[in-house]
Every structure is written in structure tokens, then in C-alpha cells.
XYZ file of C-alpha atoms in Angstrom:
254
model
C 0.000 0.000 0.000
C 2.762 2.279 0.951
C 4.617 1.471 -2.258
C 1.584 2.372 -4.387
C 1.207 5.683 -2.582
C 4.831 6.482 -3.137
C 4.527 5.717 -6.858
C 1.483 7.966 -7.199
C 3.318 10.864 -5.514
C 6.335 10.386 -7.785
C 4.030 10.322 -10.786
C 2.367 13.562 -9.712
C 5.757 15.294 -9.246
C 6.888 14.186 -12.731
C 3.706 15.479 -14.306
C 4.097 18.729 -12.483
C 7.592 19.106 -13.852
C 6.336 18.508 -17.396
C 3.452 20.954 -17.183
C 5.294 23.712 -15.349
C 5.607 26.745 -17.742
C 8.893 28.539 -18.326
C 9.279 31.713 -16.305
C 8.196 34.956 -18.144
C 11.054 37.102 -19.550
C 11.956 40.211 -17.670
C 11.102 43.745 -18.892
C 14.712 44.406 -19.896
C 14.779 41.281 -22.026
C 11.505 42.275 -23.710
C 12.950 45.716 -24.571
C 16.033 44.102 -26.072
C 13.871 41.842 -28.219
C 11.710 44.756 -29.399
C 14.815 46.839 -30.213
C 16.292 43.974 -32.201
C 13.080 43.546 -34.192
C 12.875 47.280 -34.886
C 16.495 47.387 -36.068
C 15.866 44.390 -38.304
C 12.788 46.065 -39.818
C 14.734 49.278 -40.567
C 17.509 47.279 -42.198
C 14.964 45.467 -44.344
C 13.444 48.790 -45.477
C 16.888 50.119 -46.370
C 17.632 47.002 -48.406
C 14.333 47.239 -50.283
C 14.681 50.995 -51.087
C 15.431 51.585 -54.861
C 18.854 52.943 -55.754
C 18.822 56.668 -56.485
C 20.762 57.254 -59.770
C 22.562 60.259 -58.374
C 26.062 61.111 -57.347
C 27.107 59.172 -54.271
C 27.820 61.508 -51.395
C 31.510 62.253 -51.234
C 32.140 60.794 -54.705
C 32.804 62.470 -58.083
C 31.413 59.563 -60.094
C 27.894 59.426 -61.439
C 25.785 56.312 -61.036
C 23.033 55.692 -63.569
C 21.862 58.613 -65.687
C 24.375 61.165 -66.975
C 23.896 64.883 -66.430
C 22.480 66.701 -69.476
C 24.700 68.862 -71.644
C 24.296 72.612 -71.476
C 21.216 73.709 -73.324
C 19.461 70.321 -73.259
C 17.328 71.296 -70.307
C 16.053 74.422 -72.006
C 15.090 72.520 -75.132
C 13.248 69.795 -73.271
C 11.408 72.352 -71.139
C 10.249 74.170 -74.222
C 9.100 70.919 -75.816
C 7.186 69.897 -72.681
C 5.369 73.232 -72.651
C 4.406 72.868 -76.294
C 6.640 75.725 -77.378
C 8.076 75.737 -80.907
C 11.174 77.392 -82.273
C 10.437 80.411 -84.506
C 10.738 79.556 -88.178
C 12.717 81.692 -90.573
C 10.620 84.209 -92.475
C 10.009 83.767 -96.174
C 12.277 86.724 -96.922
C 15.130 85.148 -94.952
C 14.580 81.819 -96.677
C 14.584 83.518 -100.073
C 17.817 85.361 -99.263
C 19.444 82.139 -98.086
C 18.364 80.393 -101.271
C 19.746 83.208 -103.419
C 23.064 83.036 -101.567
C 23.218 79.280 -102.077
C 22.391 79.639 -105.771
C 25.081 82.286 -106.235
C 27.645 80.180 -104.385
C 26.769 77.227 -106.592
C 27.065 79.330 -109.754
C 30.439 80.627 -108.590
C 31.653 77.105 -107.989
C 30.658 76.192 -111.563
C 32.666 79.038 -113.142
C 35.518 77.773 -115.259
C 38.047 79.597 -117.374
C 37.101 79.526 -121.074
C 39.259 77.277 -123.201
C 41.594 78.572 -125.865
C 42.464 81.875 -124.195
C 45.926 83.340 -124.401
C 48.021 83.825 -121.288
C 47.196 87.539 -121.366
C 43.451 86.891 -121.487
C 43.550 84.208 -118.788
C 45.620 86.463 -116.555
C 43.155 89.339 -116.916
C 40.105 87.174 -116.196
C 41.891 85.549 -113.247
C 42.618 89.008 -111.823
C 38.899 89.817 -111.839
C 38.105 86.506 -110.127
C 40.761 87.177 -107.483
C 39.339 90.643 -106.912
C 35.886 89.162 -106.302
C 37.331 86.798 -103.725
C 39.548 89.233 -101.835
C 37.053 92.104 -101.822
C 34.094 89.931 -100.838
C 31.564 90.992 -98.246
C 32.799 90.484 -94.697
C 36.475 90.172 -95.631
C 38.751 92.580 -93.746
C 40.560 94.916 -96.111
C 42.921 97.804 -95.500
C 42.753 100.950 -97.595
C 46.185 100.212 -99.052
C 45.388 96.673 -100.167
C 41.885 97.645 -101.277
C 43.156 100.440 -103.504
C 45.770 98.082 -104.982
C 43.093 95.519 -105.806
C 40.987 98.157 -107.536
C 43.966 99.343 -109.537
C 44.613 95.753 -110.671
C 40.946 95.427 -111.641
C 41.092 98.555 -113.797
C 44.245 97.384 -115.552
C 42.701 93.943 -116.178
C 39.705 95.537 -117.907
C 42.001 97.683 -120.025
C 44.013 94.605 -121.072
C 40.864 92.737 -122.058
C 39.862 95.605 -124.343
C 43.120 95.124 -126.258
C 42.069 91.575 -127.229
C 40.404 90.738 -130.521
C 37.707 88.507 -131.921
C 36.431 85.501 -129.974
C 39.010 85.983 -127.258
C 37.672 89.465 -126.531
C 34.082 88.244 -126.364
C 34.935 85.207 -124.229
C 36.945 87.313 -121.789
C 34.334 90.068 -121.442
C 31.573 87.493 -120.993
C 33.628 85.858 -118.230
C 34.134 89.204 -116.482
C 30.409 89.972 -116.612
C 29.622 86.495 -115.263
C 31.991 86.979 -112.320
C 30.479 90.378 -111.559
C 26.949 88.988 -111.737
C 27.818 86.108 -109.405
C 29.308 88.525 -106.875
C 26.844 91.361 -107.383
C 25.730 91.317 -103.743
C 29.263 90.984 -102.426
C 32.434 92.454 -103.926
C 30.548 94.261 -106.690
C 27.830 95.809 -104.572
C 27.717 99.600 -104.760
C 28.604 99.957 -101.065
C 31.891 98.116 -101.619
C 32.640 98.830 -105.251
C 33.807 102.429 -104.792
C 35.017 102.383 -101.187
C 38.736 102.805 -102.031
C 38.364 104.655 -105.308
C 39.818 107.881 -103.882
C 43.002 106.059 -102.837
C 43.560 104.392 -106.229
C 46.638 105.858 -107.906
C 45.027 107.005 -111.134
C 44.780 110.284 -112.953
C 41.494 112.124 -112.838
C 40.592 110.988 -116.363
C 41.457 107.347 -115.673
C 39.474 107.383 -112.434
C 36.457 108.749 -114.300
C 36.846 106.025 -116.938
C 37.172 103.343 -114.256
C 34.045 104.504 -112.437
C 31.959 104.583 -115.620
C 33.144 101.164 -116.746
C 32.310 99.675 -113.344
C 28.890 101.310 -113.370
C 28.242 99.950 -116.861
C 29.305 96.420 -115.948
C 27.240 96.161 -112.756
C 24.227 97.550 -114.645
C 24.314 95.064 -117.523
C 26.004 92.035 -115.908
C 22.749 90.088 -115.556
C 21.916 88.462 -118.933
C 18.216 88.406 -118.058
C 17.983 92.205 -117.829
C 20.903 93.239 -120.022
C 18.908 94.208 -123.090
C 16.581 96.488 -121.141
C 19.462 97.973 -119.138
C 21.388 98.852 -122.303
C 18.402 100.854 -123.567
C 18.802 103.112 -120.544
C 22.588 103.425 -120.858
C 24.554 105.936 -122.914
C 27.076 103.405 -124.158
C 28.922 105.853 -126.401
C 29.430 108.254 -123.493
C 30.953 105.489 -121.408
C 33.164 104.346 -124.292
C 34.430 107.873 -124.895
C 36.133 107.897 -121.492
C 38.528 105.221 -122.784
C 40.168 107.879 -124.988
C 41.163 105.179 -127.432
C 39.224 104.807 -130.649
C 39.934 101.093 -131.058
C 38.896 100.214 -127.516
C 35.799 102.387 -127.820
C 34.653 100.511 -130.923
C 35.313 97.127 -129.310
C 33.230 98.015 -126.262
C 30.330 99.323 -128.344
C 30.479 96.349 -130.706
C 30.459 93.867 -127.842
C 27.245 95.197 -126.334
C 25.713 95.838 -129.763
C 26.200 92.241 -130.944
């Protein structure tokens, strides 16, 4: 009997040991656990945050997108707002087209075949004048007056030529003048150094009238009408050379 009682007591003590709950954690331990969980949550948020494609603090390198070039921001802003760049006016477009056409015509100019060295040299002098005295080119009074003197002498040499060579050379000179009518042979630039050119009064008068004649009739499309309004014999008389006068009149009267 006693043995059975002892066994039952031992059994109860064993069951009590099994069912006894673990002691509750202290307040300090709970705070540590909460702090650890909070730190873990913050770390997780930091890991999940997307990378900002910007310059890393303290670094000169760029991660991700590159910075826009100067001026790109302004263009994109204007596009976003629906703004459009102002278009060139029709007058500006027409002027640009005329300049392009003249440049193309100038590029197509070639020296006529079969000319003598004298004729080629005279025509080349006119072409060089058109290039050096072009609009926008810096030019001193000394060099400008020298170029105009060379131009006058070239015209005089051409008028000593005969036959087809005379006509080919004069036609080439008129073509060069027409191509550069808005540049070297514009009125604002044509006479700018005339007072410094080393010519006698009579030669200067002849030079001025020849230039005025050539810029007036250089365009083939309007030449016939322009000649009707020109006193060709008066211009020719300033040459003071009967043979040259007849050649000039005959050329434009052909």
C-alpha cells in the first residue's frame, strides 16, 4: 500500500515538472527583443529601397543617368510646354536660297578654253578681286586700292584683245560680276577705295563709268533692257582710245 502511494506521488511530481511553464522574460529582455526587431525592420526597409541614380555623397562619379549637356534642359522644357522654335521668315529663306544659288554658280565658273596667257591672266585678276574684296572680308585701304587698280588694268588689257578671245573674256568678267553682285561688286563696296587708287582724274572717271556699266548690264536676263537706258557711247568715250571704244560698243551691240 505504501509502495503504491509512493509511486502515485512520484508520478504527480513528474507530471508537475512537465506541465510547469517557463518563467516569463523580464522587462529588460523584452525591450532588447523589441529593439532587435525594430532594427531588423529598418535594415529590411533600407535594403528594399530603390537605388537613387545620383552622385554618391563624397564621390565624383555618377551612377546611372548622366547629367544633361548645357542647353538640353532648355530645349526639353520648351518641348514639354508645347513651345516651338520660330521659323525663318520667307524673306530670310529667299535670301538664303539666293546666296546658295550664287555660291553654286560661282563654284561652276571655269576659265574659257583657248584663251591666251594675257586673257587668262586678266580674267583671273577679276576673279581674285571678287574673292579678296568679298563681303565680310577685312581689307585695309592700301590693299583695297591696290586691288581696284589691278581690276582697272585687267579691264584695259581685255579691251586690247580681238575677236572671240575678246568676247569670251568680257563674258567671263560679266559672269563673275553677276555672281558677286551682292558681295564684292555691290555699290557699297565697289567704290570704297576709289579715292586712294593711284590714277589720274581721267582714268578714275573712266574706271568709275566702266564699273557702273558692268554692274548695270552684268545680268543676262535684264541686259537688253538695261542697255536701252545706258549711254554706251558716253561710257566708251572715257577710254580715250578709238579702237577700244569701238570694241566696247560692238560687244554690247552684238
